XYZ file of C-alpha atoms in Angstrom:
744
model
C -16.913 -30.708 -0.613
C -13.349 -29.357 -0.685
C -11.503 -29.941 2.541
C -10.981 -26.172 3.091
C -14.564 -25.120 2.555
C -16.696 -23.959 5.489
C -18.162 -26.943 7.331
C -20.928 -27.339 9.912
C -18.428 -28.180 12.773
C -16.691 -24.798 12.586
C -17.712 -22.642 15.627
C -19.336 -19.407 14.616
C -19.092 -17.652 17.932
C -20.944 -14.311 18.241
C -21.821 -14.414 14.532
C -24.036 -17.469 14.933
C -27.662 -16.617 14.189
C -26.784 -13.577 12.124
C -29.272 -13.181 9.293
C -27.697 -13.453 5.887
C -29.136 -13.448 2.388
C -29.183 -16.796 0.574
C -30.358 -17.924 -2.839
C -31.735 -21.352 -3.694
C -34.053 -23.375 -5.850
C -37.449 -24.178 -4.434
C -37.510 -26.973 -1.838
C -36.726 -27.063 1.847
C -33.590 -29.091 1.314
C -32.271 -27.151 -1.687
C -28.647 -26.029 -1.543
C -28.039 -22.451 -0.396
C -25.933 -20.092 -2.540
C -24.217 -16.844 -1.726
C -25.088 -15.392 -5.135
C -27.948 -15.761 -7.546
C -25.378 -16.035 -10.302
C -23.618 -19.084 -8.853
C -23.058 -21.549 -11.671
C -24.244 -24.390 -9.517
C -27.656 -22.769 -9.046
C -29.319 -24.263 -12.062
C -32.875 -22.920 -12.003
C -34.728 -19.945 -13.365
C -37.013 -19.806 -10.353
C -34.537 -18.501 -7.761
C -35.765 -18.018 -4.180
C -34.212 -15.268 -2.078
C -34.492 -15.583 1.739
C -32.987 -14.273 4.955
C -31.651 -17.293 6.851
C -29.798 -17.482 10.206
C -26.121 -18.463 10.013
C -25.857 -21.720 11.926
C -24.594 -25.309 11.511
C -27.755 -26.397 9.662
C -27.416 -23.548 7.227
C -23.711 -24.216 6.657
C -24.556 -27.903 5.989
C -26.885 -26.818 3.202
C -24.280 -24.496 1.548
C -23.284 -25.045 -2.054
C -19.751 -26.494 -2.213
C -18.386 -23.608 -4.224
C -20.117 -20.972 -2.117
C -18.923 -22.633 1.094
C -15.369 -22.137 -0.080
C -15.345 -18.872 -1.953
C -18.832 -17.371 -1.579
C -19.318 -13.820 -0.322
C -22.123 -14.308 2.289
C -21.701 -10.810 3.689
C -20.200 -7.469 2.600
C -16.437 -8.007 2.850
C -15.666 -5.106 5.223
C -18.271 -6.063 7.822
C -17.254 -8.070 10.859
C -19.044 -11.138 9.552
C -17.416 -10.621 6.124
C -13.973 -10.438 7.667
C -14.635 -13.559 9.773
C -15.885 -15.644 6.831
C -13.066 -14.434 4.596
C -10.599 -15.341 7.326
C -12.046 -18.851 7.205
C -12.611 -19.494 3.515
C -10.483 -19.385 0.404
C -6.846 -19.472 1.488
C -7.770 -18.642 5.078
C -7.786 -20.625 8.293
C -9.576 -23.712 6.965
C -7.059 -24.033 4.138
C -4.036 -23.394 6.422
C -5.239 -26.025 8.988
C -5.314 -28.670 6.303
C -2.039 -27.688 4.730
C 1.422 -28.763 5.837
C 0.231 -31.468 8.177
C 1.967 -34.363 6.386
C 3.872 -35.042 3.188
C 1.818 -34.505 0.027
C 1.476 -38.007 -1.362
C -0.326 -36.716 -4.459
C 2.673 -34.720 -5.770
C 5.571 -36.851 -6.920
C 7.886 -33.842 -7.444
C 7.279 -32.430 -3.929
C 7.797 -35.731 -2.075
C 10.993 -37.463 -0.872
C 11.893 -40.503 1.251
C 14.492 -41.082 3.882
C 16.975 -42.740 1.516
C 16.797 -39.834 -0.967
C 17.353 -37.432 1.867
C 20.283 -39.279 3.300
C 21.960 -39.574 -0.108
C 21.518 -35.882 -0.797
C 22.896 -34.916 2.658
C 25.980 -37.125 2.091
C 26.594 -35.795 -1.374
C 26.449 -32.179 -0.254
C 28.472 -32.685 2.963
C 31.736 -30.619 2.907
C 34.760 -32.786 2.079
C 38.137 -32.643 3.775
C 40.986 -30.973 1.898
C 42.314 -33.283 -0.763
C 39.270 -35.572 -0.750
C 37.944 -36.940 -4.044
C 35.199 -34.612 -5.334
C 34.151 -36.585 -8.394
C 30.621 -35.754 -9.535
C 28.213 -38.650 -9.958
C 25.900 -38.614 -12.948
C 22.251 -39.354 -12.166
C 19.895 -41.210 -14.505
C 18.923 -39.074 -17.485
C 22.339 -37.458 -17.661
C 21.736 -34.968 -14.818
C 24.395 -34.030 -12.318
C 23.613 -35.886 -9.093
C 24.736 -32.842 -7.168
C 22.086 -30.770 -8.960
C 19.423 -33.243 -7.857
C 20.756 -33.121 -4.287
C 20.693 -29.345 -4.285
C 17.142 -29.346 -5.679
C 16.029 -31.670 -2.870
C 17.820 -29.496 -0.270
C 16.069 -26.347 -1.614
C 12.806 -28.233 -1.627
C 13.123 -29.196 2.021
C 13.945 -25.692 3.094
C 11.197 -24.252 0.928
C 8.670 -26.665 2.463
C 9.879 -25.849 5.973
C 9.453 -22.084 5.329
C 5.999 -22.663 3.862
C 4.973 -24.851 6.843
C 6.170 -22.214 9.293
C 4.348 -19.392 7.498
C 1.164 -21.490 7.286
C 1.336 -22.272 11.004
C 1.872 -18.598 11.721
C -1.148 -17.560 9.689
C -3.309 -20.217 11.228
C -2.351 -19.291 14.816
C -2.818 -15.563 14.177
C -6.271 -16.141 12.711
C -7.411 -18.493 15.462
C -6.099 -16.044 18.114
C -8.155 -13.277 16.531
C -11.357 -15.305 16.934
C -10.986 -16.940 20.391
C -13.946 -19.235 19.964
C -11.975 -21.056 17.275
C -8.861 -21.823 19.384
C -10.069 -24.952 21.134
C -11.565 -26.368 17.948
C -8.367 -25.597 15.933
C -5.825 -26.844 18.504
C -5.748 -30.531 17.410
C -5.099 -29.428 13.828
C -2.435 -26.907 14.921
C -0.685 -29.700 16.885
C -0.374 -31.739 13.682
C 1.124 -28.749 11.925
C 3.601 -28.160 14.678
C 4.680 -31.847 14.617
C 5.167 -31.757 10.836
C 7.045 -28.482 11.048
C 9.476 -29.937 13.588
C 10.064 -32.987 11.386
C 10.852 -30.702 8.425
C 13.237 -28.634 10.605
C 15.084 -31.811 11.603
C 15.446 -32.775 7.996
C 16.586 -29.309 6.928
C 19.193 -29.263 9.752
C 20.925 -32.246 8.243
C 21.994 -30.208 5.283
C 23.548 -27.466 7.415
C 27.271 -27.635 8.283
C 27.692 -26.224 11.817
C 31.335 -25.454 11.174
C 30.312 -23.586 8.037
C 27.907 -21.423 10.111
C 30.706 -20.617 12.567
C 33.113 -19.744 9.776
C 30.501 -17.471 8.152
C 29.979 -15.751 11.510
C 33.721 -15.267 11.849
C 33.940 -13.663 8.416
C 31.757 -10.781 9.543
C 34.253 -9.881 12.323
C 37.305 -10.082 10.095
C 39.078 -6.758 9.543
C 40.011 -5.695 6.053
C 43.288 -7.497 5.218
C 46.492 -5.876 4.078
C 46.377 -6.375 0.295
C 49.596 -7.353 -1.619
C 49.302 -4.529 -4.167
C 53.106 -4.638 -4.763
C 53.126 -8.356 -5.590
C 54.423 -8.834 -9.177
C 51.895 -11.560 -9.702
C 49.185 -8.926 -10.059
C 51.098 -6.536 -12.365
C 48.979 -7.687 -15.314
C 45.992 -5.885 -13.672
C 47.467 -2.522 -14.613
C 48.563 0.505 -12.606
C 48.785 0.541 -8.834
C 45.328 2.031 -8.275
C 43.812 -0.575 -10.620
C 45.479 -3.382 -8.696
C 44.249 -1.910 -5.383
C 40.732 -1.578 -6.739
C 40.744 -5.145 -8.129
C 41.986 -6.708 -4.860
C 39.509 -4.680 -2.824
C 36.700 -5.930 -5.021
C 37.912 -9.508 -4.684
C 37.935 -9.165 -0.901
C 34.386 -7.688 -0.884
C 32.919 -10.380 -3.094
C 34.556 -13.164 -1.095
C 33.409 -11.681 2.213
C 29.786 -11.272 1.068
C 29.692 -14.859 -0.322
C 31.511 -16.453 2.617
C 29.212 -14.760 5.183
C 25.925 -15.554 3.405
C 25.620 -19.285 4.183
C 27.472 -22.381 5.157
C 28.762 -23.681 1.838
C 31.891 -25.784 1.441
C 34.747 -23.296 0.753
C 35.481 -25.134 -2.495
C 32.009 -24.251 -3.762
C 33.009 -20.572 -3.844
C 36.524 -20.957 -5.154
C 35.281 -19.484 -8.451
C 35.441 -16.028 -6.798
C 39.163 -15.942 -7.573
C 38.298 -15.656 -11.281
C 36.516 -12.338 -10.640
C 39.974 -10.720 -10.334
C 41.011 -11.693 -13.849
C 37.665 -11.716 -15.719
C 38.576 -8.614 -17.673
C 41.876 -10.108 -18.913
C 42.243 -12.507 -21.815
C 43.251 -15.987 -20.617
C 46.147 -16.152 -23.109
C 47.659 -12.929 -22.031
C 51.096 -13.056 -20.297
C 50.686 -12.832 -16.533
C 47.073 -14.163 -16.521
C 47.992 -17.481 -14.836
C 50.221 -15.785 -12.237
C 47.411 -13.366 -11.320
C 44.885 -16.260 -11.010
C 47.235 -18.294 -8.804
C 47.759 -15.238 -6.646
C 43.994 -14.680 -6.358
C 43.425 -18.285 -5.340
C 46.151 -18.043 -2.754
C 44.539 -14.933 -1.322
C 41.073 -16.512 -1.135
C 42.587 -19.651 0.480
C 44.382 -17.486 3.113
C 41.124 -15.699 3.949
C 39.283 -19.069 4.216
C 42.010 -20.317 6.531
C 41.838 -17.210 8.663
C 37.993 -17.569 9.013
C 38.338 -21.266 10.036
C 40.936 -20.321 12.607
C 38.709 -17.747 14.187
C 35.691 -20.169 14.072
C 37.780 -22.935 15.728
C 38.918 -20.736 18.667
C 37.053 -21.092 21.920
C 34.627 -18.142 22.118
C 32.864 -19.172 25.297
C 29.718 -21.221 26.218
C 26.604 -21.303 24.098
C 24.083 -18.556 24.661
C 20.302 -18.366 24.696
C 18.606 -15.808 22.406
C 15.081 -14.902 21.517
C 14.564 -13.727 17.966
C 11.514 -11.665 16.956
C 11.001 -12.337 13.228
C 9.673 -9.747 10.801
C 5.972 -9.447 10.157
C 4.334 -10.744 6.949
C 3.786 -7.894 4.495
C 0.090 -7.818 3.702
C 0.160 -4.512 1.813
C 2.313 -5.922 -0.914
C 0.808 -6.278 -4.426
C 2.603 -9.593 -4.632
C 0.192 -11.558 -2.496
C 2.310 -14.655 -3.057
C 5.149 -13.340 -0.877
C 6.122 -16.124 1.530
C 6.270 -14.067 4.663
C 8.709 -13.447 7.501
C 11.139 -16.335 6.755
C 11.677 -15.335 3.115
C 13.202 -12.095 4.305
C 16.016 -13.924 6.166
C 19.432 -14.718 4.747
C 20.458 -18.345 4.081
C 22.882 -18.097 7.019
C 20.130 -16.984 9.393
C 17.877 -19.783 8.112
C 20.697 -22.230 8.763
C 21.066 -20.969 12.307
C 17.300 -21.295 12.902
C 17.058 -24.896 11.781
C 20.126 -25.990 13.744
C 19.867 -23.975 16.971
C 16.120 -23.782 17.527
C 14.934 -24.869 20.985
C 11.488 -23.345 21.258
C 9.115 -21.365 18.949
C 5.881 -19.433 19.123
C 5.199 -19.091 15.444
C 1.966 -17.164 15.967
C 3.905 -14.363 17.650
C 6.878 -14.776 15.349
C 9.174 -15.488 18.343
C 11.806 -18.229 18.455
C 14.389 -19.207 21.102
C 17.851 -20.429 20.071
C 20.813 -21.957 21.904
C 23.704 -20.879 19.718
C 27.504 -20.751 19.963
C 28.862 -17.467 21.208
C 30.260 -16.488 17.822
C 26.925 -16.961 16.109
C 25.084 -15.220 18.953
C 27.388 -12.238 18.622
C 26.704 -11.957 14.935
C 22.899 -12.220 15.434
C 23.019 -9.555 18.168
C 25.193 -7.188 16.176
C 23.547 -7.750 12.823
C 20.765 -5.212 13.203
C 18.948 -6.696 10.246
C 15.435 -7.970 9.851
C 15.332 -9.760 13.228
C 15.297 -8.308 16.797
C 17.338 -10.242 19.266
C 17.168 -10.567 22.996
C 19.816 -12.461 25.041
C 19.110 -14.432 28.190
C 20.997 -15.744 31.121
C 21.326 -19.523 31.269
C 18.521 -21.148 33.336
C 16.100 -18.254 32.901
C 12.578 -19.266 31.803
C 12.131 -18.050 28.245
C 8.973 -19.920 27.235
C 6.160 -17.776 25.934
C 3.368 -18.922 28.288
C -0.119 -18.264 26.955
C -0.901 -15.861 29.831
C 2.250 -13.809 29.629
C 1.445 -11.884 26.487
C -1.547 -9.696 25.621
C -4.393 -11.498 23.802
C -5.564 -9.806 20.647
C -8.898 -7.973 20.754
C -11.801 -10.125 19.575
C -13.444 -9.222 16.334
C -17.200 -9.303 16.880
C -20.344 -7.705 15.474
C -20.355 -3.935 16.017
C -16.705 -3.222 15.230
C -17.353 -2.606 11.518
C -20.636 -1.977 9.755
C -22.647 -4.840 11.244
C -24.883 -2.964 13.710
C -26.418 0.492 14.137
C -23.881 3.217 14.868
C -25.231 3.464 18.402
C -23.956 -0.067 19.107
C -20.451 0.261 17.661
C -17.462 -0.934 19.631
C -14.129 0.901 19.722
C -11.768 -0.225 16.995
C -8.325 -1.610 17.909
C -5.084 -2.458 16.133
C -6.003 -6.126 16.352
C -9.248 -5.473 14.565
C -7.406 -3.723 11.690
C -4.875 -6.503 11.624
C -7.655 -9.004 11.127
C -9.056 -6.824 8.363
C -5.617 -6.729 6.666
C -5.147 -10.495 6.996
C -8.506 -11.252 5.388
C -8.565 -8.376 2.882
C -5.115 -7.148 1.963
C -6.738 -4.644 -0.467
C -9.590 -3.566 1.757
C -10.941 0.008 1.887
C -8.099 2.420 2.661
C -10.407 5.215 3.808
C -12.924 5.203 6.608
C -15.332 7.544 8.303
C -14.567 7.329 11.988
C -15.837 9.017 15.155
C -13.915 9.898 18.213
C -14.488 12.269 21.186
C -11.257 14.070 20.325
C -11.857 14.567 16.622
C -15.539 14.168 16.062
C -16.491 12.663 12.714
C -13.544 12.431 10.305
C -12.598 10.699 7.071
C -9.157 9.190 7.533
C -6.850 6.724 5.691
C -6.569 3.410 7.456
C -2.863 3.970 7.982
C -3.626 7.193 9.896
C -6.078 5.353 12.101
C -3.478 2.722 12.838
C -0.904 5.404 13.756
C -3.440 7.060 16.024
C -4.308 3.804 17.786
C -0.643 3.289 18.510
C -0.695 6.649 20.343
C -3.674 5.733 22.478
C -6.452 7.167 20.281
C -9.987 5.809 20.937
C -12.660 5.823 18.334
C -15.140 3.759 16.342
C -15.547 2.990 12.650
C -18.699 4.490 11.201
C -18.400 3.358 7.513
C -15.957 2.400 4.874
C -16.053 3.198 1.181
C -18.058 0.062 0.407
C -20.522 0.797 3.224
C -21.963 3.995 1.693
C -25.646 3.522 0.986
C -26.244 2.085 -2.418
C -29.623 3.851 -2.592
C -27.702 7.125 -2.759
C -24.704 6.071 -4.803
C -26.532 4.292 -7.667
C -28.810 7.227 -8.643
C -25.649 9.472 -8.637
C -23.869 7.067 -10.946
C -26.915 6.937 -13.237
C -27.135 10.765 -13.248
C -23.531 11.098 -14.350
C -24.063 8.529 -17.038
C -21.667 6.184 -18.830
C -18.322 7.303 -20.288
C -18.916 8.800 -23.770
C -17.749 6.688 -26.646
C -16.496 9.661 -28.669
C -13.289 9.202 -30.590
C -12.160 12.735 -29.647
C -12.018 14.396 -26.256
C -14.809 13.366 -23.890
C -14.451 16.638 -21.924
C -16.458 19.683 -22.943
C -14.489 22.655 -24.170
C -14.255 25.604 -21.698
C -16.755 28.352 -22.372
C -15.297 31.930 -22.367
C -18.525 33.917 -22.684
C -19.280 34.920 -19.084
C -22.978 35.287 -19.865
C -23.222 31.715 -21.053
C -24.782 29.420 -18.414
C -21.921 26.945 -18.932
C -19.166 29.428 -18.092
C -16.856 28.068 -15.381
C -18.539 24.651 -15.340
C -15.136 22.918 -15.504
C -14.402 24.237 -11.995
C -17.506 22.765 -10.292
C -18.471 19.686 -8.472
C -20.437 18.222 -11.353
C -17.389 18.323 -13.624
C -15.341 16.771 -10.874
C -17.792 13.874 -10.595
C -17.564 13.336 -14.341
C -13.788 13.210 -14.148
C -13.906 10.628 -11.286
C -16.429 8.530 -13.153
C -15.129 8.740 -16.674
C -11.369 8.458 -16.193
C -11.556 4.749 -15.022
C -12.352 2.276 -17.759
C -13.824 -0.506 -15.597
C -17.407 -0.046 -14.305
C -16.457 -1.357 -10.878
C -13.644 1.247 -10.704
C -16.135 3.918 -11.754
C -18.453 3.293 -8.841
C -15.512 2.929 -6.425
C -14.048 6.258 -7.582
C -17.366 7.965 -6.995
C -17.708 6.435 -3.561
C -14.191 7.649 -2.669
C -15.038 11.086 -4.091
C -18.179 11.332 -2.012
C -16.305 10.378 1.151
C -13.351 12.729 0.492
C -15.431 15.794 -0.374
C -16.208 16.376 3.301
C -12.503 16.309 4.395
C -11.481 19.816 5.677
C -7.835 19.442 4.604
C -7.035 17.125 1.734
C -3.452 16.755 2.978
C -4.749 14.426 5.699
C -5.628 11.887 3.025
C -1.911 11.231 2.439
C -0.895 8.067 4.382
C 2.672 7.697 3.194
C 4.045 4.703 1.288
C 3.781 0.959 1.671
C 6.743 -1.428 1.940
C 7.119 -1.530 -1.780
C 7.437 2.266 -2.091
C 3.993 2.809 -3.597
C 2.009 5.884 -2.376
C -0.952 4.936 -0.311
C -3.296 7.633 -1.563
C -6.409 8.253 -3.573
C -6.544 7.131 -7.219
C -5.685 9.796 -9.775
C -9.317 9.882 -11.004
C -10.529 10.811 -7.544
C -7.967 13.585 -7.187
C -9.217 14.945 -10.546
C -12.726 14.852 -8.967
C -11.560 16.787 -5.908
C -9.356 19.356 -7.608
C -9.630 21.415 -10.716
C -6.530 21.643 -12.938
C -8.077 24.720 -14.596
C -6.941 28.124 -13.324
C -9.225 30.683 -11.733
C -9.628 34.006 -13.502
C -9.326 36.408 -10.564
C -9.362 39.645 -12.495
C -12.834 40.695 -11.302
C -11.624 40.558 -7.665
C -8.444 42.599 -8.205
C -8.454 46.280 -7.386
C -8.870 48.841 -10.186
C -5.603 50.294 -11.582
C -4.611 53.092 -13.900
C -4.370 50.492 -16.644
C -8.003 49.849 -17.376
C -7.144 46.925 -19.668
C -5.622 44.863 -16.848
C -7.221 46.251 -13.742
C -10.046 44.589 -11.840
C -13.378 45.790 -10.496
C -12.658 45.351 -6.785
C -15.443 42.839 -6.411
C -15.238 41.185 -2.967
C -14.251 37.538 -2.938
C -17.226 36.685 -0.760
C -17.860 32.971 -0.643
C -14.671 32.406 -2.710
C -12.317 33.857 -0.132
C -11.734 30.574 1.720
C -11.711 28.245 -1.326
C -8.668 25.988 -0.861
C -5.659 26.057 -3.170
C -3.012 23.348 -3.096
C 0.543 23.732 -4.385
C 3.629 21.534 -4.153
C 5.775 24.623 -3.458
C 4.206 28.007 -2.861
C 7.148 29.613 -1.039
C 9.219 31.648 -3.470
C 12.200 31.452 -1.070
C 12.701 27.834 -1.966
C 14.375 26.740 -5.150
C 12.123 25.472 -7.885
C 8.829 26.557 -9.222
C 5.496 25.848 -7.631
C 3.520 23.020 -9.198
C -0.009 21.746 -9.008
C -0.396 18.307 -7.298
C -1.873 17.235 -10.644
C 1.076 18.494 -12.694
C 3.234 16.011 -14.536
C 6.214 17.556 -12.933
C 4.930 16.350 -9.568
C 4.062 12.927 -11.161
C 0.325 13.697 -10.932
C 0.507 12.230 -7.424
C -2.308 14.239 -5.858
C -2.080 16.153 -2.608
C 0.673 15.068 -0.156
C 1.134 15.853 3.491
C 3.962 18.310 2.854
C 2.169 20.346 0.241
C 1.257 24.011 0.872
C -2.374 25.028 1.506
C -3.487 28.488 0.470
C -6.778 30.160 -0.166
C -8.060 32.224 -3.092
C -7.676 35.352 -0.936
C -3.909 34.572 -0.776
C -3.715 34.481 -4.592
C -5.389 37.878 -4.843
C -3.294 39.760 -2.320
C 0.126 38.222 -3.157
C 2.148 38.643 -6.335
C 5.418 36.966 -5.351
C 4.571 33.382 -6.417
C 6.789 31.601 -8.920
C 4.357 29.270 -10.662
C 5.026 26.460 -13.236
C 4.190 27.678 -16.733
C 2.560 24.361 -17.634
C 0.091 23.802 -14.784
C -0.201 27.349 -13.413
C 1.419 26.281 -10.179
C -1.621 25.182 -8.153
C -4.835 23.211 -8.087
C -8.090 24.655 -6.775
C -10.540 22.594 -4.748
C -13.669 22.272 -6.826
C -16.235 24.934 -6.258
C -19.557 24.196 -4.666
C -22.754 25.221 -6.437
C -22.934 28.424 -4.407
C -19.249 29.292 -5.063
C -19.546 28.560 -8.726
C -22.700 30.682 -8.931
C -20.895 33.622 -7.258
C -17.811 33.148 -9.551
C -20.106 33.437 -12.569
C -21.979 36.387 -11.144
C -18.709 38.251 -10.372
C -17.486 37.701 -13.945
C -20.732 38.989 -15.365
C -20.607 42.007 -13.107
C -17.005 42.680 -14.100
C -17.924 42.348 -17.788
C -20.687 44.939 -17.325
C -18.201 47.242 -15.504
C -15.854 47.001 -18.460
C -18.658 47.776 -20.973
C -19.617 50.870 -19.028
C -16.026 52.162 -18.706
C -16.034 55.366 -20.700
C -12.324 55.036 -21.358
C -12.858 51.951 -23.502
C -13.843 51.910 -27.075
C -17.511 51.133 -27.793
C -18.858 52.440 -24.450
C -21.308 54.613 -26.393
C -22.684 51.625 -28.193
C -23.762 49.506 -25.228
C -27.401 48.497 -24.811
C -28.147 50.170 -21.497
C -31.499 48.402 -21.163
C -29.977 44.965 -21.449
C -27.269 45.914 -18.943
C -29.852 47.251 -16.540
C -31.797 44.037 -16.684
C -28.577 42.084 -15.994
C -27.678 44.336 -13.086
C -31.194 43.864 -11.559
C -30.629 40.097 -11.757
C -27.196 40.393 -10.189
C -28.414 42.719 -7.428
C -30.598 39.910 -6.074
C -27.779 37.275 -6.012
C -27.695 35.273 -2.782
C -26.212 31.895 -1.841
C -28.088 28.864 -3.161
C -30.586 27.649 -0.581
C -30.728 30.992 1.276
C -33.305 33.703 0.751
C -30.957 36.579 1.626
C -27.313 37.504 1.867
C -26.126 39.958 4.555
C -22.386 40.218 5.055
C -19.692 42.807 4.601
C -19.080 41.382 1.174
C -22.796 41.641 0.298
C -22.766 45.341 1.151
C -19.796 45.947 -1.068
C -21.461 43.908 -3.810
C -24.616 46.009 -3.662
C -22.656 49.253 -3.781
C -20.866 48.099 -6.964
C -24.209 47.122 -8.536
C -25.708 50.472 -7.510
C -22.744 52.397 -8.992
C -22.985 50.398 -12.246
C -26.742 51.023 -12.448
C -26.031 54.742 -12.216
C -23.533 54.473 -15.012
C -25.956 52.489 -17.099
C -28.676 55.146 -16.618
C -26.204 57.840 -17.553
C -25.190 55.900 -20.635
C -28.841 55.424 -21.516
C -29.537 59.189 -21.152
C -26.403 59.986 -23.161
C -27.472 57.573 -25.882
C -30.961 59.146 -26.208
C -29.688 62.701 -26.696
């Protein structure tokens, strides 16, 4: 069994005894598998059983399933717990970075190699011999030393990140802490040994000089010096010298290198000039003199007495779990080489689980850390004050247990906390982004996970009801089967819009069924198809789609629904609202005054619906708005707004807005209104062909329309229904008159 697979000695806490589904061959001692398709389950007679999760059951687990098997749905509490243990989780972290890796020749070094590399990279006094030794194989010995230095620092950063992950996971499941502590102690011991080795490469004087560079004022540049005349006119000389100063300052402040290792910066002043041009050598000599003077000034500031050392507490940045680059190293990779050098040389105490370290640093370095305002937060302390992070001085994270996610009946759910969501992020960086939650303040809502986190930070209390993957498969699978697979047609897979209002397919592209097809058929992968439909089912009940926007992650990507789901929620086809407009003197463009009825409150989303603002209004699905879907700042209108206003400035490509897909009742009314409007136009005596209408057919259609009522209801009694019946009655009268006129 791999040494980071789940083993029988791991405490299971409140999840012990939970019934899980296991697959095995016949026999009471047969290995248990998480999936019937496990490649190590070599039998055609597979037995499925519900077994309690305990040490005996873990002991019988298949080696592969004990490491990577999915024994529970990932977003349940048990799923999060097991995922936090397996794979690259706690069990892997506890066995990583506890000692040098003897199996990897390239990632191993001994004391003699380290001492030789430190000596070779040590800054030399001015005038000292800097001859480069050639290593076996023709390599530069300095290159080998730098590679070893980088390897030591990289290993130290990896060990610190691993210790942080292990401590955070163990703290999230308190029953693991005592069991994990001996292993964590080994990791801390190895991390300290690595820090000591890394510190040997750091030049303390170089750190001080780099700190001094930050406080240096812009120097007075010798723009009138004849040595720089080859650079061109006065403004070109000024620009070149300012660029030289800027490059030197950035490089000198970024680490602790020997000044001679950055002497090449002087060449940046003359890199646009041919080396054989007259004045080139004078300009290069002048640039070197400038750089040397700045180096001397920095060393002078660093050598001055700036006061006693100070104690500081640094709060390091959090590991970014929402990044698509899952291999990101974590909080230490975001720090500059200079800050890393300060950490390894000035560290006195550390709580890596809380990303908090205590330093005793020279005043000049402390001032730079305090004023930097970068990726670390700094607190200063008076000498002698206790700064240790005692276990009882900070809040313990909330314990993830059954009942937080979808492990128990809704009645037994526990309130969700930020710690629970953090554990979910740690175990499943790409977990469900949308959840159905319940709270006394908001009732049942569908919210993005980022919105839930923001509310929790403001004191919100609520419980998770279900995530996207928790929706009942007995409902989702028949729906997927009803929609069917994506057509394999070489042409368009979408049906052409029907313009005949009396055709049963008229307006179908606006309805829910067409939206489900869009959500299911736009993705190419079958797993994405089902996930899109699950997201669509969850989002359809959201009162305002703008609440589904949860901003952007650290990489600038929008955390929103997939494009296919937005296509399922919104129609990019435009509503024909002519039947609902009031009649005008121009009978060719006027409407019939049909009430909007159930269509009045249909939602309409636009990127910019205010004509006072510059720019046209676009649909959230328009290419001009990058097809991003609905965002928090978009405008929400209704169909009634479209009918009564005529001041919109819409995009000519997309029509300016997207309509929320019509329910079956709304689509039925939309079709009925268009049929009624078509009949009204046929009976208009001012139009050609009025005398040729078939009054009997129109009468039958009007009788059918007179009985229209919302789907699922036997009657319809509203102000709109009364207006509807009056229009039908008037058209019946016209039809009878047309019939009488036609028989004479």
